[in-house]
mmCIF file of N, CA and C in Angstrom:
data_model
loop_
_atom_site.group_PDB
_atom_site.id
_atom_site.type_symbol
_atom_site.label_atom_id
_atom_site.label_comp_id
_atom_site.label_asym_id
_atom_site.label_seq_id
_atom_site.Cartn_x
_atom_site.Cartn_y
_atom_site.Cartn_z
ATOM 1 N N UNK A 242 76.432 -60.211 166.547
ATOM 2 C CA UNK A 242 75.614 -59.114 166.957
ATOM 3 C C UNK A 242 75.738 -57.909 166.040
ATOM 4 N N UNK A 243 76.671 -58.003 164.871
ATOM 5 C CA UNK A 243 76.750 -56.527 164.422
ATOM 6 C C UNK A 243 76.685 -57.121 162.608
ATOM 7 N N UNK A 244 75.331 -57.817 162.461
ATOM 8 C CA UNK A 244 74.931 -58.504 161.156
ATOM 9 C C UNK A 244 74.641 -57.387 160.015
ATOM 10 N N UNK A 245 74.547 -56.189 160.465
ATOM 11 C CA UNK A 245 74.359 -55.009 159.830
ATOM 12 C C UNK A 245 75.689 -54.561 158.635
ATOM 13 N N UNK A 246 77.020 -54.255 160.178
ATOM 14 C CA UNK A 246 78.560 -54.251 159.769
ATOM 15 C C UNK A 246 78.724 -55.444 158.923
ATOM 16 N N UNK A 247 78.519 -56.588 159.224
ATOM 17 C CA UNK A 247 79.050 -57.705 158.380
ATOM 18 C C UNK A 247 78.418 -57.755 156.803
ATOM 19 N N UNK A 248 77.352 -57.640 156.942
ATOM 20 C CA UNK A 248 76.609 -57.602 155.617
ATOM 21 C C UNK A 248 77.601 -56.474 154.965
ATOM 22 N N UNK A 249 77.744 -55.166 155.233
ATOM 23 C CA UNK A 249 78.162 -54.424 154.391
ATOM 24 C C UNK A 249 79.084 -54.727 153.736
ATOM 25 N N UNK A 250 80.051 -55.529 154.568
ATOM 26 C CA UNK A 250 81.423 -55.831 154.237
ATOM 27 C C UNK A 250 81.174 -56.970 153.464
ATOM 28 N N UNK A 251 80.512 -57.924 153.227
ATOM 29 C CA UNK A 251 79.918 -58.947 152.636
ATOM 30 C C UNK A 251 79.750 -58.400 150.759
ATOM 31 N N UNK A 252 78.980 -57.109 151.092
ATOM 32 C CA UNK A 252 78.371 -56.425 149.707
ATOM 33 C C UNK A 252 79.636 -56.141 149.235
ATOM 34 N N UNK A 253 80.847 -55.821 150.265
ATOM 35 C CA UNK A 253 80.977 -54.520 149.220
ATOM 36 C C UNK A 253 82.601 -55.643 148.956
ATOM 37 N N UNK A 254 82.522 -57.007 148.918
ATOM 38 C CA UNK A 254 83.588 -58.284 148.667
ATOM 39 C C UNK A 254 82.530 -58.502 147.787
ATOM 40 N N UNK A 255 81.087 -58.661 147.586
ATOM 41 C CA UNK A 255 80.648 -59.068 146.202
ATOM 42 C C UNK A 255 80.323 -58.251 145.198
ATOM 43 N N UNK A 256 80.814 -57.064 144.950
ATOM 44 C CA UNK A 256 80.520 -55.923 144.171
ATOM 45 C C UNK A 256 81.629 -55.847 143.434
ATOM 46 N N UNK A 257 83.275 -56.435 144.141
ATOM 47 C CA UNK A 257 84.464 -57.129 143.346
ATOM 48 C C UNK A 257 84.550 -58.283 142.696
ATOM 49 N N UNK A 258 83.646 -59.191 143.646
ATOM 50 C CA UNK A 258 83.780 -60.703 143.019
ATOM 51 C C UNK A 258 82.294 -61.217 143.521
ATOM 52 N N UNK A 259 81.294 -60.702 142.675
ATOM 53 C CA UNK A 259 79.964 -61.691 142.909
ATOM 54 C C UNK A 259 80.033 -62.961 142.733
ATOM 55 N N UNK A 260 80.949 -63.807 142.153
ATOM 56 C CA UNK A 260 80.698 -65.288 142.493
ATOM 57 C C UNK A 260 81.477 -66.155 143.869
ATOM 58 N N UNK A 261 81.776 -64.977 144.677
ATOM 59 C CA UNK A 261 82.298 -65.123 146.001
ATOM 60 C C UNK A 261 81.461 -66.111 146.766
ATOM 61 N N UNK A 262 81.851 -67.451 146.751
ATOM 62 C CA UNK A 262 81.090 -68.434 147.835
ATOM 63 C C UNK A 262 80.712 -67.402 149.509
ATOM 64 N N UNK A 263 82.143 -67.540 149.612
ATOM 65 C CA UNK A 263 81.980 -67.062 151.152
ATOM 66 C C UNK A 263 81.653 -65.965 151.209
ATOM 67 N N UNK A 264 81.957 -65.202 150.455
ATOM 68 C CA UNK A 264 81.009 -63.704 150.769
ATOM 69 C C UNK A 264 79.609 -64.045 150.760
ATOM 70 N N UNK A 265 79.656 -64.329 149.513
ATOM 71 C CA UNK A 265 77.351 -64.806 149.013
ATOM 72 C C UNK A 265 77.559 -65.494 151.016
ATOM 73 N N UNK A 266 77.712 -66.772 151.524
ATOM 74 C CA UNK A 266 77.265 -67.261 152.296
ATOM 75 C C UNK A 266 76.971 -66.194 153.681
ATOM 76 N N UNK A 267 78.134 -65.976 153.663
ATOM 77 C CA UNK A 267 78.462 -64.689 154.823
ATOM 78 C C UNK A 267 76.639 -63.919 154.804
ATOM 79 N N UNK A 268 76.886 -63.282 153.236
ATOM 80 C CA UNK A 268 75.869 -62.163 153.408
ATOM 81 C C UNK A 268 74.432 -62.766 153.662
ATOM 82 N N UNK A 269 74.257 -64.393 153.162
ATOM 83 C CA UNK A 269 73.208 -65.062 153.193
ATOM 84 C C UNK A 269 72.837 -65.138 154.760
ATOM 85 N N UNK A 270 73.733 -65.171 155.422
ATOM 86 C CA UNK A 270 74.065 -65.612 156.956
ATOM 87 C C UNK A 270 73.924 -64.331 157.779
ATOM 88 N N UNK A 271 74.468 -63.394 157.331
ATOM 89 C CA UNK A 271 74.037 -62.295 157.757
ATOM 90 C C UNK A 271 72.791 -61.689 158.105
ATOM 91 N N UNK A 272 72.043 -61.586 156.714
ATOM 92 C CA UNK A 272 70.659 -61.220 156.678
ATOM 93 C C UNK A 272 69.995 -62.261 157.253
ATOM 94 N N UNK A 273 70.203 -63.160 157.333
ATOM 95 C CA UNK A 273 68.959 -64.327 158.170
ATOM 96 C C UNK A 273 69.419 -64.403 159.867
ATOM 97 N N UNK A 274 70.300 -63.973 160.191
ATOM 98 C CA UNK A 274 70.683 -63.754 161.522
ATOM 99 C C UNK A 274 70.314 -62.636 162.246
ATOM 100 N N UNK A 275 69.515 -61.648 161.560
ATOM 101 C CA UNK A 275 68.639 -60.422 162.211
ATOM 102 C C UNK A 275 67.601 -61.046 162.248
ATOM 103 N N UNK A 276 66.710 -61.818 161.433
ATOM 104 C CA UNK A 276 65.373 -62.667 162.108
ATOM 105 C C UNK A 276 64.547 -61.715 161.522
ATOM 106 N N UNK A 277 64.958 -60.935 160.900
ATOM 107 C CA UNK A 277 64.001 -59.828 160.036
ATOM 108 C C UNK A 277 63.263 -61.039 158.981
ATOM 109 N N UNK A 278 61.341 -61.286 159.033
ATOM 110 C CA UNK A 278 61.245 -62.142 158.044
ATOM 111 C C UNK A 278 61.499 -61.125 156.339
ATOM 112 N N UNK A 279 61.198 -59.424 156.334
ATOM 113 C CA UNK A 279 60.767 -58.986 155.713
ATOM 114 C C UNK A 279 61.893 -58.981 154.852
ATOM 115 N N UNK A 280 63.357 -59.076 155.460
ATOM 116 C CA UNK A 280 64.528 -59.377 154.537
ATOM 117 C C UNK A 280 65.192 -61.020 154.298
ATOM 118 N N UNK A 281 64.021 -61.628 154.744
ATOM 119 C CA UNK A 281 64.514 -63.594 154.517
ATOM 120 C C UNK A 281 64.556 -63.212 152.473
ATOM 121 N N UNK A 282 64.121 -63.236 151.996
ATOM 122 C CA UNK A 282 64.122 -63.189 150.298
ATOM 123 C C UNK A 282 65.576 -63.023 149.943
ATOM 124 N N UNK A 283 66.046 -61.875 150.543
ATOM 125 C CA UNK A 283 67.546 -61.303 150.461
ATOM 126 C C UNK A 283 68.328 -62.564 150.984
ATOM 127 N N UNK A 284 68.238 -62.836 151.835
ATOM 128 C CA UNK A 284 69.093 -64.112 152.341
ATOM 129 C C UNK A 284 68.763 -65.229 151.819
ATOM 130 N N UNK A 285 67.850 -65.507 150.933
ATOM 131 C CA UNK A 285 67.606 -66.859 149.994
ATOM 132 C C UNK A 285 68.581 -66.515 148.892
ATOM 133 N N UNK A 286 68.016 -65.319 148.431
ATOM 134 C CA UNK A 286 69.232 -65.164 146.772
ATOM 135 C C UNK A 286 70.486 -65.340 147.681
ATOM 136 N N UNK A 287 71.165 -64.703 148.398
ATOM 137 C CA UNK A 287 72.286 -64.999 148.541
ATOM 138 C C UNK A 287 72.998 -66.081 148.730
ATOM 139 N N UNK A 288 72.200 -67.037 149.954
ATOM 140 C CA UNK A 288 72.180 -68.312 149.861
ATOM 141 C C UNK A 288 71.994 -69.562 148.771
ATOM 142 N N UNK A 289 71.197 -68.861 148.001
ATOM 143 C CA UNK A 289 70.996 -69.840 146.394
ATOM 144 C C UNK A 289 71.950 -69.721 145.876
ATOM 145 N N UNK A 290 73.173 -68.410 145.413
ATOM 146 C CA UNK A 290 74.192 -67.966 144.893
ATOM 147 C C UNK A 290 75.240 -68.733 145.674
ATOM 148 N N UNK A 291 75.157 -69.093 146.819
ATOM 149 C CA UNK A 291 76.399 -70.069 147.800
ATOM 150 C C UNK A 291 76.472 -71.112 147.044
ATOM 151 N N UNK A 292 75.352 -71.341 146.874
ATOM 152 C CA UNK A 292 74.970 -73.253 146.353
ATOM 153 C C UNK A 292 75.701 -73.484 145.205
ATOM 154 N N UNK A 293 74.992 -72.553 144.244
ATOM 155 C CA UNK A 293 75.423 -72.914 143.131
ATOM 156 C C UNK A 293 77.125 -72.189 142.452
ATOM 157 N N UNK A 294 77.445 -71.681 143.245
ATOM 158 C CA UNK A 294 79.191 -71.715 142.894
ATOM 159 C C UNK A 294 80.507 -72.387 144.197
ATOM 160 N N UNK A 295 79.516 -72.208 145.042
ATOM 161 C CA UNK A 295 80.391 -73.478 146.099
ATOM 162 C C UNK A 295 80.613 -74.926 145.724
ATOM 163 N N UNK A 296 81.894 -74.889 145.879
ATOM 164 C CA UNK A 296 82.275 -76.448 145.895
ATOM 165 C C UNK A 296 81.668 -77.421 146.599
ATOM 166 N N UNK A 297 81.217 -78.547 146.100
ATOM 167 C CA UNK A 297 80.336 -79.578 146.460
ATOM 168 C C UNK A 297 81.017 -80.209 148.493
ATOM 169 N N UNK A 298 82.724 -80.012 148.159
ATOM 170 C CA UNK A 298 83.474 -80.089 149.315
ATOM 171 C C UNK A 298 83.129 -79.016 150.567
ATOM 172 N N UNK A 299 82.631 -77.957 150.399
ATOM 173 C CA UNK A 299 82.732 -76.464 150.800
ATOM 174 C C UNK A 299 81.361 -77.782 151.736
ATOM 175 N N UNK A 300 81.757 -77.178 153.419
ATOM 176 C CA UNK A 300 81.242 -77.498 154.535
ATOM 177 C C UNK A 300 80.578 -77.176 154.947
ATOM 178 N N UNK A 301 79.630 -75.813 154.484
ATOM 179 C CA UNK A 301 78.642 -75.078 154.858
ATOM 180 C C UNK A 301 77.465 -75.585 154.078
ATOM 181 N N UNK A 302 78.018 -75.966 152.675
ATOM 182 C CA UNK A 302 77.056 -76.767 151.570
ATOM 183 C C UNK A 302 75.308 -77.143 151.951
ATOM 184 N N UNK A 303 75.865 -78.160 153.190
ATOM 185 C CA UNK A 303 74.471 -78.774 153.594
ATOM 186 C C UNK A 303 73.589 -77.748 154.258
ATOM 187 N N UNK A 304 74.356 -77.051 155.000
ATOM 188 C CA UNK A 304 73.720 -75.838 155.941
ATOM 189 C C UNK A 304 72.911 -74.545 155.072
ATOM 190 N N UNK A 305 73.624 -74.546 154.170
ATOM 191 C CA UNK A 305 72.645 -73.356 153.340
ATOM 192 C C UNK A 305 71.737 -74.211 152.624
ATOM 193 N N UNK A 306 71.822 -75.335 152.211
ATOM 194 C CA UNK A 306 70.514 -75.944 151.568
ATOM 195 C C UNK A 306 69.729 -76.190 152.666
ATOM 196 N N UNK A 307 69.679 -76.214 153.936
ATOM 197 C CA UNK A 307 69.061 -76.924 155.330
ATOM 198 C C UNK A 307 68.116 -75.161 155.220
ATOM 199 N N UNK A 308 69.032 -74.137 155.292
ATOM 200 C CA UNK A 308 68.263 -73.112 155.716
ATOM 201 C C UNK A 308 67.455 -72.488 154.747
ATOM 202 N N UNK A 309 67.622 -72.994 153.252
ATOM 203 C CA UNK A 309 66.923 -72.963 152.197
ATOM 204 C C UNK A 309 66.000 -73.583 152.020
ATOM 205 N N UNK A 310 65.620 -74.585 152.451
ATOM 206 C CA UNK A 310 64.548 -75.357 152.756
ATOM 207 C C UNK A 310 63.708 -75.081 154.087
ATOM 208 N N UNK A 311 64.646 -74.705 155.031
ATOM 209 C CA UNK A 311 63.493 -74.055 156.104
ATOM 210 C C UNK A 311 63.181 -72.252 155.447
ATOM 211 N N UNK A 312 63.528 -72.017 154.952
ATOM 212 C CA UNK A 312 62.792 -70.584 154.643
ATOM 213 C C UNK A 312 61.811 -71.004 153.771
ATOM 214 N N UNK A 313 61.885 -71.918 153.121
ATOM 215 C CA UNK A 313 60.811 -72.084 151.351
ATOM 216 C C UNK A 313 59.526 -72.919 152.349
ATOM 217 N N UNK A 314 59.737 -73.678 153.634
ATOM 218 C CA UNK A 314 58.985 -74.493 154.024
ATOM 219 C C UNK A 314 58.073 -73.594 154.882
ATOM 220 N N UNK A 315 58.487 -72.839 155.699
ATOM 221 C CA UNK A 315 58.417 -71.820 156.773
ATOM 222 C C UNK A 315 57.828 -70.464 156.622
ATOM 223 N N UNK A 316 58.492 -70.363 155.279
ATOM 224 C CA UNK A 316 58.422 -68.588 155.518
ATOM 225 C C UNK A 316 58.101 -68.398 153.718
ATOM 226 N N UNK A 317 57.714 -69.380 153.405
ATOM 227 C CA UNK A 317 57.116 -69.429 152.038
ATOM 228 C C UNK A 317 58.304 -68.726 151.145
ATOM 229 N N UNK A 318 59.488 -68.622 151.074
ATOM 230 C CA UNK A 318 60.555 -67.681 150.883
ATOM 231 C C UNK A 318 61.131 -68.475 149.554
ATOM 232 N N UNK A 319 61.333 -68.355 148.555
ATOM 233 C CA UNK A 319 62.580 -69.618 147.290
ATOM 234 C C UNK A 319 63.114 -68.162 146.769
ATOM 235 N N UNK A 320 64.517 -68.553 146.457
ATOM 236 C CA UNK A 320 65.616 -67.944 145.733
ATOM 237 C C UNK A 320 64.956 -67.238 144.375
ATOM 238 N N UNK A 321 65.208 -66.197 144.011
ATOM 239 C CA UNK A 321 64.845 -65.473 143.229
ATOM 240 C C UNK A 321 65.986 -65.386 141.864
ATOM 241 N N UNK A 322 65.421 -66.095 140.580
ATOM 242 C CA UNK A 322 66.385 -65.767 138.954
ATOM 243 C C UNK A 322 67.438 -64.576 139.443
ATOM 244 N N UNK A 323 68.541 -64.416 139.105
ATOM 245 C CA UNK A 323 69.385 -63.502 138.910
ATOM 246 C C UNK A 323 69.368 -62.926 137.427
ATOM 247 N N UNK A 324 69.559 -61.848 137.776
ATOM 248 C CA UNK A 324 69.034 -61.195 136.126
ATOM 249 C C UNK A 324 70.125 -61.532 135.557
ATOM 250 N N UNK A 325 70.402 -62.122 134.510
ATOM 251 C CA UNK A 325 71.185 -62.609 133.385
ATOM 252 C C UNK A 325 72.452 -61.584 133.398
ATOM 253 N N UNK A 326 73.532 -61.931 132.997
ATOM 254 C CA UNK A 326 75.088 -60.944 132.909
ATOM 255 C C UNK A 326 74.249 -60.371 131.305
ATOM 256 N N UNK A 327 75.090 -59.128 131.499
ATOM 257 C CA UNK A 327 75.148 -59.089 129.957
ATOM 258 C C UNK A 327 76.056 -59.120 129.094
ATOM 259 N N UNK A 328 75.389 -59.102 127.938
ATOM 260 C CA UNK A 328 75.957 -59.875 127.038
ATOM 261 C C UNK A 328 77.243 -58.856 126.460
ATOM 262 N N UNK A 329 78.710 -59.213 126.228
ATOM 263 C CA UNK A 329 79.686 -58.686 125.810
ATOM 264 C C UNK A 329 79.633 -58.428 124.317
ATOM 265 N N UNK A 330 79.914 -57.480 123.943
ATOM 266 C CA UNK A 330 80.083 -57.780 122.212
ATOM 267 C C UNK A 330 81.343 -57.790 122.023
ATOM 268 N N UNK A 331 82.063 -58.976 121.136
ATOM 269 C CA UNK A 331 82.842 -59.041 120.752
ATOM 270 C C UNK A 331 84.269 -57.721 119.660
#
């Protein structure tokens, strides 16, 4: 009930470590648990970001691809490019 509080705390664990499975999932889980469609987009990137650094073992795995596919099917919604890191100079 307090998906608002959780999200924050979600952001502010991926603002230390953006390739945070469980945070990304958390926050993915978060935002799609208010039922807001106008913030489903937000909860796809986050959820796309679960996928692809979660361990294939990681148990939620199927569940964020399940709810990734009902948003893209449903709510016309797919994961959005992450803008590229940049580049370090040596």
């Amino acid at each position: 009930g307090a998906a608002d509080k959780a999200l924050a705390e979600f952001k502010a664990i991926l603002a230390a470590t953006p390739d945070s499975p469980d945070a990304n999932l958390g926050a993915g889980l978060a935002v799609y648990a208010t039922g807001d469609k106008t913030k489903f987009q937000e909860a796809a990137n986050f959820l796309q970001k679960f996928v692809e650094v979660a361990p294939d073992s990681h148990q939620m795995k199927d569940d964020a691809k399940a709810i990734l596919t009902e948003l893209k099917n449903s709510e016309n919604v797919t994961p959005e490019k992450g803008k590229p890191a940049p580049k370090r100079r040596p």
